[in-house]
Structure formats: C-alpha cells, structure tokens
Short mmCIF file of C-alpha atoms and ligand atoms in Angstrom, two decimals:
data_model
loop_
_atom_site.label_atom_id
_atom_site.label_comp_id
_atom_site.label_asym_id
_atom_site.label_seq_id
_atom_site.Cartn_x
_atom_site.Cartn_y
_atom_site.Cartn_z
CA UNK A 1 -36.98 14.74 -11.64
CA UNK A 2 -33.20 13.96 -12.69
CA UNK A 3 -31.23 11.96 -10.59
CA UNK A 4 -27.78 13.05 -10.02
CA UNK A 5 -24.51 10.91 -8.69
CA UNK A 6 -22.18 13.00 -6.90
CA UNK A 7 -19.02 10.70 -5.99
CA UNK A 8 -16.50 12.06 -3.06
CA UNK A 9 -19.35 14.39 -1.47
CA UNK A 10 -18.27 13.75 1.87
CA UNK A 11 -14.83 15.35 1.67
CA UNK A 12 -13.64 18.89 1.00
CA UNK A 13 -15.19 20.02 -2.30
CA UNK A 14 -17.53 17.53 -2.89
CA UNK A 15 -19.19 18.32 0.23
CA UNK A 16 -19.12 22.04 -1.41
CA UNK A 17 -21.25 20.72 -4.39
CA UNK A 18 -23.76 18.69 -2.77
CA UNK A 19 -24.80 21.34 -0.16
CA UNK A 20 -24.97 23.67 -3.22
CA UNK A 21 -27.26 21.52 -5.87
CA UNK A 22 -29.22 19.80 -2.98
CA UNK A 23 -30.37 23.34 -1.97
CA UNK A 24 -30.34 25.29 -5.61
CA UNK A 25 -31.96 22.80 -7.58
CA UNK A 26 -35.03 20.90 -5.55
CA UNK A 27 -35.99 19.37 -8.72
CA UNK A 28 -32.65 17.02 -8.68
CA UNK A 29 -32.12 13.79 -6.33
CA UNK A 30 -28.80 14.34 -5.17
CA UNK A 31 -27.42 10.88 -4.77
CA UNK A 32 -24.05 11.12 -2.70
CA UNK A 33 -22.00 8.15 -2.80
CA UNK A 34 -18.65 8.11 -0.72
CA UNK A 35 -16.68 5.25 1.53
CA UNK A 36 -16.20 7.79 4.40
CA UNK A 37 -12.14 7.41 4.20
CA UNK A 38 -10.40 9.68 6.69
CA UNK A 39 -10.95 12.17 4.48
CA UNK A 40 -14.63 11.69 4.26
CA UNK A 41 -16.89 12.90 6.87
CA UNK A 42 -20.69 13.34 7.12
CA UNK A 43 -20.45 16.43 9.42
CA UNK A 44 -19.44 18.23 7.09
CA UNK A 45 -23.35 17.73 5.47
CA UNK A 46 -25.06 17.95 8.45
CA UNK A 47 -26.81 21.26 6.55
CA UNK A 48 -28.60 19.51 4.20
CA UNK A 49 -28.77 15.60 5.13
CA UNK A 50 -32.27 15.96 6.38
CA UNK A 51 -33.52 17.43 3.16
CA UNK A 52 -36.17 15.01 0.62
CA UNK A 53 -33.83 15.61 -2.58
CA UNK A 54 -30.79 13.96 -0.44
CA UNK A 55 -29.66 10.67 -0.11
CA UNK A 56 -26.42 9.17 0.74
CA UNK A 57 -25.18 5.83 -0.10
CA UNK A 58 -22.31 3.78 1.19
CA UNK A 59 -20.17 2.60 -1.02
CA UNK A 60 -16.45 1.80 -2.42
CA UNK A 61 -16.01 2.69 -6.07
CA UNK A 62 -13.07 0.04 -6.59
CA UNK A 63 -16.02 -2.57 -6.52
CA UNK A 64 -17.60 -2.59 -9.83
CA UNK A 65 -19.61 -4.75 -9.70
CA UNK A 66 -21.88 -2.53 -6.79
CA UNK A 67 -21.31 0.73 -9.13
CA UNK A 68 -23.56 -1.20 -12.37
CA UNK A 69 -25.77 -2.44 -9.47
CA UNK A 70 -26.45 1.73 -8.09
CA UNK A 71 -26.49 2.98 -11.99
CA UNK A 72 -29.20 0.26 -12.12
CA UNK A 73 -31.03 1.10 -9.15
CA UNK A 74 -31.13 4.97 -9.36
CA UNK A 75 -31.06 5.38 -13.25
CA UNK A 76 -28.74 8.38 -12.69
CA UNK A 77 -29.33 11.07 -15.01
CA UNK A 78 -25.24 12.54 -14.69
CA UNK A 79 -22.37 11.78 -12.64
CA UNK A 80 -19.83 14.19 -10.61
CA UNK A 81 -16.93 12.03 -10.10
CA UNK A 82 -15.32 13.61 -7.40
CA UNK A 83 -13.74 10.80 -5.13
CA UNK A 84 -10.13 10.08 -4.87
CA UNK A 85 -7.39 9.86 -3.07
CA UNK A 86 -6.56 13.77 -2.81
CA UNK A 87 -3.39 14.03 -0.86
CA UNK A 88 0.25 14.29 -2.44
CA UNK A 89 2.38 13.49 0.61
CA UNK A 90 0.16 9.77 1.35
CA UNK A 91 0.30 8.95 -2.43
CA UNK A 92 4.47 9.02 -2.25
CA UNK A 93 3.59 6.79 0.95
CA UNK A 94 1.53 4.39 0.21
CA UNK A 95 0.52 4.86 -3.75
CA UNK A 96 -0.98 1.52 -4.12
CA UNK A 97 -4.33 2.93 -2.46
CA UNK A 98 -4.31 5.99 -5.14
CA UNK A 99 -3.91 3.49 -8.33
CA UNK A 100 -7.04 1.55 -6.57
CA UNK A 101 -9.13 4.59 -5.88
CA UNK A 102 -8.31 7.11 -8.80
CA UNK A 103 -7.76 4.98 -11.73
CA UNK A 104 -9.61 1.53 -10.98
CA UNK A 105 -12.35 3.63 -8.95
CA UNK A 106 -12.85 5.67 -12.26
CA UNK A 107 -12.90 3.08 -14.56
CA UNK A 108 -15.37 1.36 -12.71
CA UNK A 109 -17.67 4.18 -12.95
CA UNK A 110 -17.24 4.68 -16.65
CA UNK A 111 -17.94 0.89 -17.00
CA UNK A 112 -21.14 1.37 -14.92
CA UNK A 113 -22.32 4.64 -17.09
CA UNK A 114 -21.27 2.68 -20.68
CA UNK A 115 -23.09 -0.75 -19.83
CA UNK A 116 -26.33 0.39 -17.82
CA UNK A 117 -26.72 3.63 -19.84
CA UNK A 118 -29.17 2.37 -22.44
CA UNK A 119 -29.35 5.86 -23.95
CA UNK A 120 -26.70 8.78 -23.83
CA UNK A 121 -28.25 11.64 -24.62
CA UNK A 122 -29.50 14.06 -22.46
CA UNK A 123 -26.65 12.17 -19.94
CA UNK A 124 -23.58 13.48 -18.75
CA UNK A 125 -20.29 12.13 -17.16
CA UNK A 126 -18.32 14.48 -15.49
CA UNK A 127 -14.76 13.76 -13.84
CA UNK A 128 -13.10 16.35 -11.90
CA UNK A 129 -8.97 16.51 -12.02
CA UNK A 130 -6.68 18.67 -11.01
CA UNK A 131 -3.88 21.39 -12.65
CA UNK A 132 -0.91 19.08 -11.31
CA UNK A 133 -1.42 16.44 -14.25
CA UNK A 134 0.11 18.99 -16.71
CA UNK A 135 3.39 18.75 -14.45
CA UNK A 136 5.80 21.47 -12.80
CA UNK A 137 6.10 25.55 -14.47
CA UNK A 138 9.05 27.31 -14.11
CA UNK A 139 8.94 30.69 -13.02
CA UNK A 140 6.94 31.51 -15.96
CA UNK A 141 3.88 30.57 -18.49
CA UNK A 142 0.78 28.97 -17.62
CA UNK A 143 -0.52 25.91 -17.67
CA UNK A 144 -3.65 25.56 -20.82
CA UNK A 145 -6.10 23.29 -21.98
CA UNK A 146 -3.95 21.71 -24.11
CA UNK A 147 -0.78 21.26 -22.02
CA UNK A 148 0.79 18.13 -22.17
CA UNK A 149 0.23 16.12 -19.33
CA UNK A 150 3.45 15.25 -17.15
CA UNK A 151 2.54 14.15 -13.75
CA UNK A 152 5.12 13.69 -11.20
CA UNK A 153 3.86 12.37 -7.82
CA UNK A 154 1.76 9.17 -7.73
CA UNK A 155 -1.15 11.18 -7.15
CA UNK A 156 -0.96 13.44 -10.40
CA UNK A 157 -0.07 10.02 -12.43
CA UNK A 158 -3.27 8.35 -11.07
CA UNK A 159 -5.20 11.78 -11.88
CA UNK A 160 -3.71 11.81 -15.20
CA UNK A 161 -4.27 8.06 -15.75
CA UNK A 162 -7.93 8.79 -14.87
CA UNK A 163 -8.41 11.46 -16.80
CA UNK A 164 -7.46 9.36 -19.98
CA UNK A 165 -9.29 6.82 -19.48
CA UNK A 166 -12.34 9.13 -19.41
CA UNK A 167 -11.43 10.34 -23.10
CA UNK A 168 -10.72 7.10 -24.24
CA UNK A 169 -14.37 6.02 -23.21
CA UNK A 170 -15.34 9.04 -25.07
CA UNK A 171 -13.91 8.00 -27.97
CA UNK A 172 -14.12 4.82 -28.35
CA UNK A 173 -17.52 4.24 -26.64
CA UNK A 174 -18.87 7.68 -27.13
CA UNK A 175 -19.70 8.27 -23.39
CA UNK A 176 -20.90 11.89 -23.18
CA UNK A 177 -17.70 13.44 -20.77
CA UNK A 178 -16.52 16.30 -19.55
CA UNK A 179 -13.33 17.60 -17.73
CA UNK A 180 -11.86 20.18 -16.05
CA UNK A 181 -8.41 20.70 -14.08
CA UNK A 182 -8.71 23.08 -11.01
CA UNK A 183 -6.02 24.11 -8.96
CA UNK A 184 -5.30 24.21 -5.30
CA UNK A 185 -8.76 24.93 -3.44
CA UNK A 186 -9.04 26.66 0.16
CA UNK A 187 -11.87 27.14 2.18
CA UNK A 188 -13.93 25.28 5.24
CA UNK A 189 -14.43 21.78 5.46
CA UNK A 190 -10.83 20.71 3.95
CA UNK A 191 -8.76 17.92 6.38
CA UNK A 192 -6.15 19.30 7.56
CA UNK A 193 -3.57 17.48 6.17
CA UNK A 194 -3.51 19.92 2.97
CA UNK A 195 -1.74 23.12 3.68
CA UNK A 196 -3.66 26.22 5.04
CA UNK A 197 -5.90 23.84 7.25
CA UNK A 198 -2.53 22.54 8.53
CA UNK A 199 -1.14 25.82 9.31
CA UNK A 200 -4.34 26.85 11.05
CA UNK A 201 -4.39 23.77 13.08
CA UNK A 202 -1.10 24.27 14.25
CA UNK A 203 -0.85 27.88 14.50
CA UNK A 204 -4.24 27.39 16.69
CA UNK A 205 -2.47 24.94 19.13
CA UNK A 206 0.91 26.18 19.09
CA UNK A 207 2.42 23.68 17.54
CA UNK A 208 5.04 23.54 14.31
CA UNK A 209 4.27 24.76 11.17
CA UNK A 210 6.43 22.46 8.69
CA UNK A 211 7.59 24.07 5.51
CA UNK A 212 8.74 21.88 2.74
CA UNK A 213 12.11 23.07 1.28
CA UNK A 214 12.41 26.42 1.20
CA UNK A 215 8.98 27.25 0.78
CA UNK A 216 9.81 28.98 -2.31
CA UNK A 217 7.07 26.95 -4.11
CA UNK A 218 4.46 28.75 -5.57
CA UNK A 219 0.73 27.39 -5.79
CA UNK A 220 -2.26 29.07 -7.12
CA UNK A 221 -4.90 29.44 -5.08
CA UNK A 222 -8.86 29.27 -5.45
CA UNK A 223 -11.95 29.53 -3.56
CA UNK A 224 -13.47 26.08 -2.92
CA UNK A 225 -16.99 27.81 -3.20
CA UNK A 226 -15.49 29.27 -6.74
CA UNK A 227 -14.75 25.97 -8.11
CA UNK A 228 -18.55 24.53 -6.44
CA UNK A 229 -19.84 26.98 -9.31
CA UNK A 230 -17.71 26.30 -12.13
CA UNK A 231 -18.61 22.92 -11.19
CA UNK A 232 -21.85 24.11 -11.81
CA UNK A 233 -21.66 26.02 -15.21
CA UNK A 234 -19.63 23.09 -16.67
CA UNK A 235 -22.10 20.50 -15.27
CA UNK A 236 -25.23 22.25 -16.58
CA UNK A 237 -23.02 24.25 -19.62
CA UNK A 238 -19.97 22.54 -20.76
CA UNK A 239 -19.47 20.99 -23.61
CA UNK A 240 -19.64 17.15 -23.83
CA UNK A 241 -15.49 16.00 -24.90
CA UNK A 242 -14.18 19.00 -24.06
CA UNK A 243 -11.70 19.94 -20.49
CA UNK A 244 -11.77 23.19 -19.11
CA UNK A 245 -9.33 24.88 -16.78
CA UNK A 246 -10.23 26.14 -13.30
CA UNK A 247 -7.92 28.61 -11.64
CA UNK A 248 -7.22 31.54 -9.35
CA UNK A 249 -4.56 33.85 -11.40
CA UNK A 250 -3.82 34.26 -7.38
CA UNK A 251 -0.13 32.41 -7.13
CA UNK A 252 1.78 32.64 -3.75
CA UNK A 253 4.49 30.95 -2.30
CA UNK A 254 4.53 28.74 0.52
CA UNK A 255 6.29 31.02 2.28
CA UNK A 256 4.53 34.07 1.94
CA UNK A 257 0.88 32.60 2.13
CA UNK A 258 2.09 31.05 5.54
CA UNK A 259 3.61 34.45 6.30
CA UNK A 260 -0.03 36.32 5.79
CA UNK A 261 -1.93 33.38 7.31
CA UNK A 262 0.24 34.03 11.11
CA UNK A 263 -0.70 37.68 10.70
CA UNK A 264 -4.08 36.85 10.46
CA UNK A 265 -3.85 34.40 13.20
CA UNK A 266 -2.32 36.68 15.27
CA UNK A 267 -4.55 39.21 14.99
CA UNK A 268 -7.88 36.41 15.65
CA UNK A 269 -6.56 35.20 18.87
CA UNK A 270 -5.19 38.32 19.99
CA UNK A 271 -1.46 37.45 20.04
CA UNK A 272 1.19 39.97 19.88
CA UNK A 273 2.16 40.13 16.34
CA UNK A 274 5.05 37.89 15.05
CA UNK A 275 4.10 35.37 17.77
CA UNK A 276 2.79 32.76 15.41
CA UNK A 277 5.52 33.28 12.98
CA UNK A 278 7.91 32.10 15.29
CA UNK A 279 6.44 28.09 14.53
CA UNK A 280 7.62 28.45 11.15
CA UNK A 281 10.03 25.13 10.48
CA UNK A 282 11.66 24.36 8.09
CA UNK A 283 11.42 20.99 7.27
CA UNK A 284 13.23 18.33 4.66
CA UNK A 285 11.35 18.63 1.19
CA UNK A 286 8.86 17.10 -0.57
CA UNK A 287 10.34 14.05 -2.68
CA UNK A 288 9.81 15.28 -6.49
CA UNK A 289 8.21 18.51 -5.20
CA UNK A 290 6.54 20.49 -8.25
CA UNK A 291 8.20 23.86 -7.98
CA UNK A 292 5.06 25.93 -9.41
CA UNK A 293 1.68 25.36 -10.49
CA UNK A 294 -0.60 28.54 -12.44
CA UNK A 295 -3.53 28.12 -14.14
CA UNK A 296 -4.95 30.18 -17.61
CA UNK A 297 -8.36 30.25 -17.10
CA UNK A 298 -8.97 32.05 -20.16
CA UNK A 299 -11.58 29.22 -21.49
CA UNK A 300 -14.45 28.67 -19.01
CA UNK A 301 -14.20 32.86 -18.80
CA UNK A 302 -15.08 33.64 -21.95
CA UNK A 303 -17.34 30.46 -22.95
CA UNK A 304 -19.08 30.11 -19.57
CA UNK A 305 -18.87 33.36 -18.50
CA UNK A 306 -17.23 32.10 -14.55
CA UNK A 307 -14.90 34.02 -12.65
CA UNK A 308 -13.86 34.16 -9.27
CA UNK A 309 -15.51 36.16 -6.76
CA UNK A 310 -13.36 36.60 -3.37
CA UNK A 311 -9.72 38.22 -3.32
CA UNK A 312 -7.46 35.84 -0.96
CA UNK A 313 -7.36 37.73 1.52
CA UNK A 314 -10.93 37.41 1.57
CA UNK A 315 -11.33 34.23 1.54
CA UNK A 316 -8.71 33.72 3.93
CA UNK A 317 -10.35 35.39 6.66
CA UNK A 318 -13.37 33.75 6.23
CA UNK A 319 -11.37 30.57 5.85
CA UNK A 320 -9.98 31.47 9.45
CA UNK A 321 -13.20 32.39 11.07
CA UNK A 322 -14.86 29.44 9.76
CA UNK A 323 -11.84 27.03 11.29
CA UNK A 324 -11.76 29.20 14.87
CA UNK A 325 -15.49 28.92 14.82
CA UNK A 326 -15.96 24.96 14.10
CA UNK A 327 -12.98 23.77 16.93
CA UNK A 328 -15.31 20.46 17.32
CA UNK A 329 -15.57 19.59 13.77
CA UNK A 330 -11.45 19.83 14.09
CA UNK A 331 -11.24 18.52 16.96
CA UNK A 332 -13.51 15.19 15.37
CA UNK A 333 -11.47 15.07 12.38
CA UNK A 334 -8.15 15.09 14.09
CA UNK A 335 -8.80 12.30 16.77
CA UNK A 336 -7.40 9.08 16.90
CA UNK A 337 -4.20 8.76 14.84
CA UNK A 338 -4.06 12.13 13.34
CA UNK A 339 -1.09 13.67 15.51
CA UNK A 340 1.28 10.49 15.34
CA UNK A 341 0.77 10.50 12.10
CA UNK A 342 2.03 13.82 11.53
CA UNK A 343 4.69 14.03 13.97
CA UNK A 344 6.10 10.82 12.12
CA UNK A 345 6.16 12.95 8.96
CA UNK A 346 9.08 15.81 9.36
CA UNK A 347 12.89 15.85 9.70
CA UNK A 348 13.62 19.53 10.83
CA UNK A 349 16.09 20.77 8.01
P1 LIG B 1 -10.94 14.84 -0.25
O1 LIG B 1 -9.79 13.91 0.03
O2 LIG B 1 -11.28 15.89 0.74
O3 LIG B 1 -12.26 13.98 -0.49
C1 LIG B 1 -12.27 12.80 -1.24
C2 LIG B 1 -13.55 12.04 -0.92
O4 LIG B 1 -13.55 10.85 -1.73
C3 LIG B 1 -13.65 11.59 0.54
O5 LIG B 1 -14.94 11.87 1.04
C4 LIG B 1 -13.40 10.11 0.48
O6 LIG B 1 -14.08 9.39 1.49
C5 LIG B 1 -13.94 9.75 -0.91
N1 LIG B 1 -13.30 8.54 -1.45
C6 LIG B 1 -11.97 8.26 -1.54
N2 LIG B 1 -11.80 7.02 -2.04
C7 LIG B 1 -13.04 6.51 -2.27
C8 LIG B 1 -13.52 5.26 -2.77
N3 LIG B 1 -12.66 4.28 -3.11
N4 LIG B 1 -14.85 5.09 -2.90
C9 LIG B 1 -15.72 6.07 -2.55
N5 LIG B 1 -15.32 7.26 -2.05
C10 LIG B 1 -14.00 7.47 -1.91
O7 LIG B 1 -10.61 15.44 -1.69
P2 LIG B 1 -10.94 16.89 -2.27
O8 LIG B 1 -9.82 17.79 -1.97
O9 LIG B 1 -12.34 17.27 -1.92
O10 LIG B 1 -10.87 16.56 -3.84
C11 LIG B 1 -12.01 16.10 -4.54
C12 LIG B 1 -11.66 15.89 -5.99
O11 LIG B 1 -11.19 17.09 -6.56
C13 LIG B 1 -10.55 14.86 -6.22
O12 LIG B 1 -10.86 14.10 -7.36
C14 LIG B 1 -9.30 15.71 -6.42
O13 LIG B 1 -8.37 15.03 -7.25
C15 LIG B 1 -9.90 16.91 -7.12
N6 LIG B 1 -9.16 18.18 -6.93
C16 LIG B 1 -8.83 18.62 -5.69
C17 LIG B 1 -8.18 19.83 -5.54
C18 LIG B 1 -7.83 20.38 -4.17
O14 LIG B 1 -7.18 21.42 -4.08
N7 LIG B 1 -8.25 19.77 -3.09
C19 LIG B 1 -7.86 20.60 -6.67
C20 LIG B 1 -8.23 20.12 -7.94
C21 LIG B 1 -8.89 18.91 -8.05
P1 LIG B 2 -0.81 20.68 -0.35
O1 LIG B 2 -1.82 21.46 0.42
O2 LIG B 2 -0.43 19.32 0.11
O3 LIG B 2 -1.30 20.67 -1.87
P2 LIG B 2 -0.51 20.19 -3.21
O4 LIG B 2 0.69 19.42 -2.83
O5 LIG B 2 -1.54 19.32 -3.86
O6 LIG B 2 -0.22 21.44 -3.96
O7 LIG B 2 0.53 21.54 -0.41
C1 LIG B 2 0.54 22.87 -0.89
C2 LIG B 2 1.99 23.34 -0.91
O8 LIG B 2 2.45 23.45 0.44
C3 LIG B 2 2.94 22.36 -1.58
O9 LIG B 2 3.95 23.09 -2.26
C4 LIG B 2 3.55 21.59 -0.43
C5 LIG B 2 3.58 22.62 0.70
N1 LIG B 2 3.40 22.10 2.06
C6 LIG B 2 4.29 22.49 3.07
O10 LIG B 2 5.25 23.24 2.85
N2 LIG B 2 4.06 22.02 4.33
C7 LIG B 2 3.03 21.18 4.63
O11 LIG B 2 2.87 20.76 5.79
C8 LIG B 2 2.13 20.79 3.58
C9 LIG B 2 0.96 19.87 3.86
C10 LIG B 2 2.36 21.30 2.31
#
C-alpha cells in the first residue's frame, strides 16, 4: 500500500483531489495535511473522512522541522503540494503571509522529501502552480511551457519563487519533481473570495457585485474536477523534471462571464430577467491587475492524452446548483469576519 501526502486538501482543489484518489484508488493512504486557514475547511470532506484509506493531519508547513518528523512517520510514497496562499487581492494586502506559506512552506517540504527520502525511485514530488507566474498576455498568444516567468502580484512571485526552488532541488539534489501551471479553476467548494463564488454569493443575497476596472480582463477558465484529473494523469503519468500546462482554451472577460452568470441566476431564483444585473459595480481596480491570462495546453493533450470534459456553460450551471443547493456550507464559510472584510475592500469607481 503507497502512502500518499496531499498538502492544501482542505481548500478548493485540493479537497477535489483527495475525495477523488481516496475513493478511486483504495490501495493508497491518502494522508491530507492542511492548517485549516480561512480558506481551509473540513466540510468540504465530509464525503470521504470516514473512509479507512483517509487520514488527516494538522499541521503548518512553514515548520520544518514537523514536515521531516511526518515524512518520517508515514514514509510517504509521493507528495501533492497543493497548499498556499491562493488569493491575489490578500497577497497585495498582507504578502508577508504568502512568502511564509508558498515559498518557505515549499521549501520545507522539499527539505523533508531530500533528507528523509533514503531512496528516490519509485517516489514522486509533485508541486502544483498556477498560469499567472508566466505574467500578463496581451490580446494575443498563449502562454507555453517554456514561457518566461514574469510574475506581477505577490502571489504569482511567491508561486514563481516556489516553483524554482522545486527545479533547483531537482537539479542539484536530483529530487524526482514534477510541475504543472493551471489556470483559473471554477466549480463547488471554492471560498468565495475568488470571483464566480463571489458573484454567486452576492447575486444570491442581493448585494454588490464589484468589478475591478473595467472588467475588460480576460481569464481562462477550467473545471476544478478537470484539473482533479490532470492532477491525476501527471501524478500517476508525468514525467519526473518536466512542467506541464493545464488550461481551458475557454477565455472570458470579467464582464461578460459576470454578465452570463446574472442570467443564470436569474433564471434559478426566478427573478425577472436583468434583475441581478442591476448589482453590477464598478469598482476601483486591481493594483498591477494582469490584463489577460490563456493557456496552450497542447502538451499534457497529446502526451497524456487529458482534455477537458464540460463546456462553461456547463459547468456553470452545475457550479450554480451546487452553491444554491449547499446555502449552509456558505453560510459556515462566510461567518464571522467575512462581510467586514469585504465591504472594507471597494471604492465604487
Ligand atoms: P485554497 O486557498 O482554496 O486552499 C489552500 C489550502 O492550503 C487551504 O486548505 C489552506 O488551509 C491550506 N494552507 C494554506 N497555508 C498553509 C500552511 N502554511 N500549512 C498548511 N496548509 C496551508 O487554494 P486553491 O484555490 O485550492 O489552490 C490550491 C493550489 O492550486 C495552490 O497552490 C494554488 O496556487 C494552485 N492553483 C490554484 C488555482 C485556482 O484557480 N484556484 C489555479 C492554479 C493553481
Ligand atoms: P480571482 O477570482 O481573484 O482570480 P485571479 O485574480 O487569480 O485571476 O479574479 C478573477 C478575475 O476577476 C480577475 O481579473 C479579478 C476580477 N475580480 C473582480 O472583478 N471582482 C472581484 O470581486 C474579484 C474577486 C475578482
């Protein structure tokens, strides 16, 4: 039986990939180690947290000393380093937390793997990043494999940070690693402090929808369940040093995608149509706001054979349904502070 460390399984898309290799492969303990931030809830595991392959542990990956003491105790088999600090708008805030968490939280872990790894084969160490290290497109071109990186916010430079230090331990250690760089995910289970959840939040409860700028920036959209199995196929498939590329081909603007989610809305709770549009605000923009992210997924289609399944508007609905459906799971994750924080955040335009 392998044993498997999945880091960051109590947020959005970790929680995705533990619920899917606890219940697709038996034969793994899925060990799911997360400090519960606000992001990090264990509702959103309820599913599977009874189940014998499952365990979760407890802990802060800025302490590295406790990471060699859990690679000792569990022998893990492969790592899915998923936990960070995820969110844009709190890294221009308060970026301290995101050097602490993304890049000393990493290294940590790659410490842990080099020193209690007596052997590396058959091992695997993979670190999941994200499309905005390679920087801000114009209205054309795609961002590649090998793109140069050029984060912008403090959260793509800790990302970016991160995901060097994983090839330098490759390199100079020869820790078996793997990358990829996904872009924006959607689906249930995501806080809503990222965008759609926001929207549907609001939209739900009448309440402003902010809009950065002009809402003329474009993001590219994917699936969370689509990246849980690329996650998959590069975990099992992928080959040790190299990154792959995770994306949608499914760009929007802010504008629009808001636009389409207040028809849907509308349409859910039975409101007259153009009745949710009318929350639309715009709001001062993002400091440094990347103007357009798009991702060529070219690599992982044709080597691993993944592409994605839904069409948006898919995956939007069920998106919505799953939101309307789970009010208490919202309701949890948006007690205590949640609203004062937000209302803190906007100056109308
Ligand atoms: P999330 O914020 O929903 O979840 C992050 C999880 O990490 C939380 O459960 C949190 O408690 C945990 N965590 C944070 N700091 C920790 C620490 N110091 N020790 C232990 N656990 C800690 O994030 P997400 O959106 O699910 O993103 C997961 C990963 O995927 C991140 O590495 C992110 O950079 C990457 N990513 C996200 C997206 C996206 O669209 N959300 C896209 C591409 C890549
Ligand atoms: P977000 O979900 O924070 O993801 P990221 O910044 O990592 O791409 O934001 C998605 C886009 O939506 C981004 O261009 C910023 C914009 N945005 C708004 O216009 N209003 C909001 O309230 C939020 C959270 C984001």
């Amino acid at each position: 039986m392998k044993t498997i460390l999945i880091t960051g399984g109590a947020g959005f898309i970790g929680s995705h990939v533990v619920r899917r290799f606890v219940k697709k492969y038996p034969d793994y303990k899925i060990v799911n180690l997360d400090n519960l931030t606000y992001a990090g809830n264990l509702t959103n595991l309820l599913e599977i947290e009874n189940e014998p392959n499952y365990e979760f542990v407890k802990a802060d990956i800025t302490d590295g000393e406790l990471m060699k003491k859990l690679f000792k105790k569990y022998r893990f088999d492969g790592v899915i380093h998923l936990a960070a600090e995820s969110h844009v708008d709190r890294s221009i805030s308060s970026p301290m937390e995101f050097i602490f968490a993304n890049i000393v939280g990493t290294v940590n872990l790659l410490n842990a793997a080099r020193v209690i790894w007596e052997d590396y084969s058959g091992k695997k160490f993979y670190h999941i990043s994200t499309d905005e290290v390679y920087g801000s497109l114009g209205t054309t071109g795609f961002f590649y494999e090998n793109t140069a990186y050029d984060p912008r916010s403090p959260y793509s430079a800790s990302k970016a940070s991160s995901d060097h230090l994983v090839r330098a331990y490759y390199h100079t250690y020869g820790l078996p690693t793997v990358i990829s760089n996904c872009s924006n995910n959607y689906g249930a289970f995501q806080f809503p402090e990222k965008l759609i959840p926001l929207a549907i939040h609001n939209i739900k409860n009448n309440i402003l929808i902010p809009v950065y700028g002009k809402g003329a920036n474009i993001r590219d959209w994917l699936y969370v369940e689509d990246h849980a199995n690329a996650i998959d196929l590069i975990f099992h498939e992928g080959k040790v040093a190299e990154t792959y590329n995770i994306g949608g081909h499914n760009e929007w603007t802010n504008i629009d995608l808001i636009r389409l989610l207040c028809k849907i809305m509308d349409r859910k709770l039975k409101r007259s149509p153009g009745t949710s549009e009318n929350l639309i605000t715009y709001v001062k923009d993002r400091a440094g706001h990347d103007l357009r992210y798009a991702i060529d997924s070219t690599k992982i289609q044709n080597e691993l054979g993944w592409k994605p399944s839904l069409q948006f508007d898919e995956g939007l609905e069920k998106t919505v349904d799953w939101y309307l459906a789970n009010e208490e799971w919202m309701k949890n994750v948006t007690s205590g502070d949640y609203q004062k924080y937000y209302d803190k955040q906007y100056t109308k335009r």
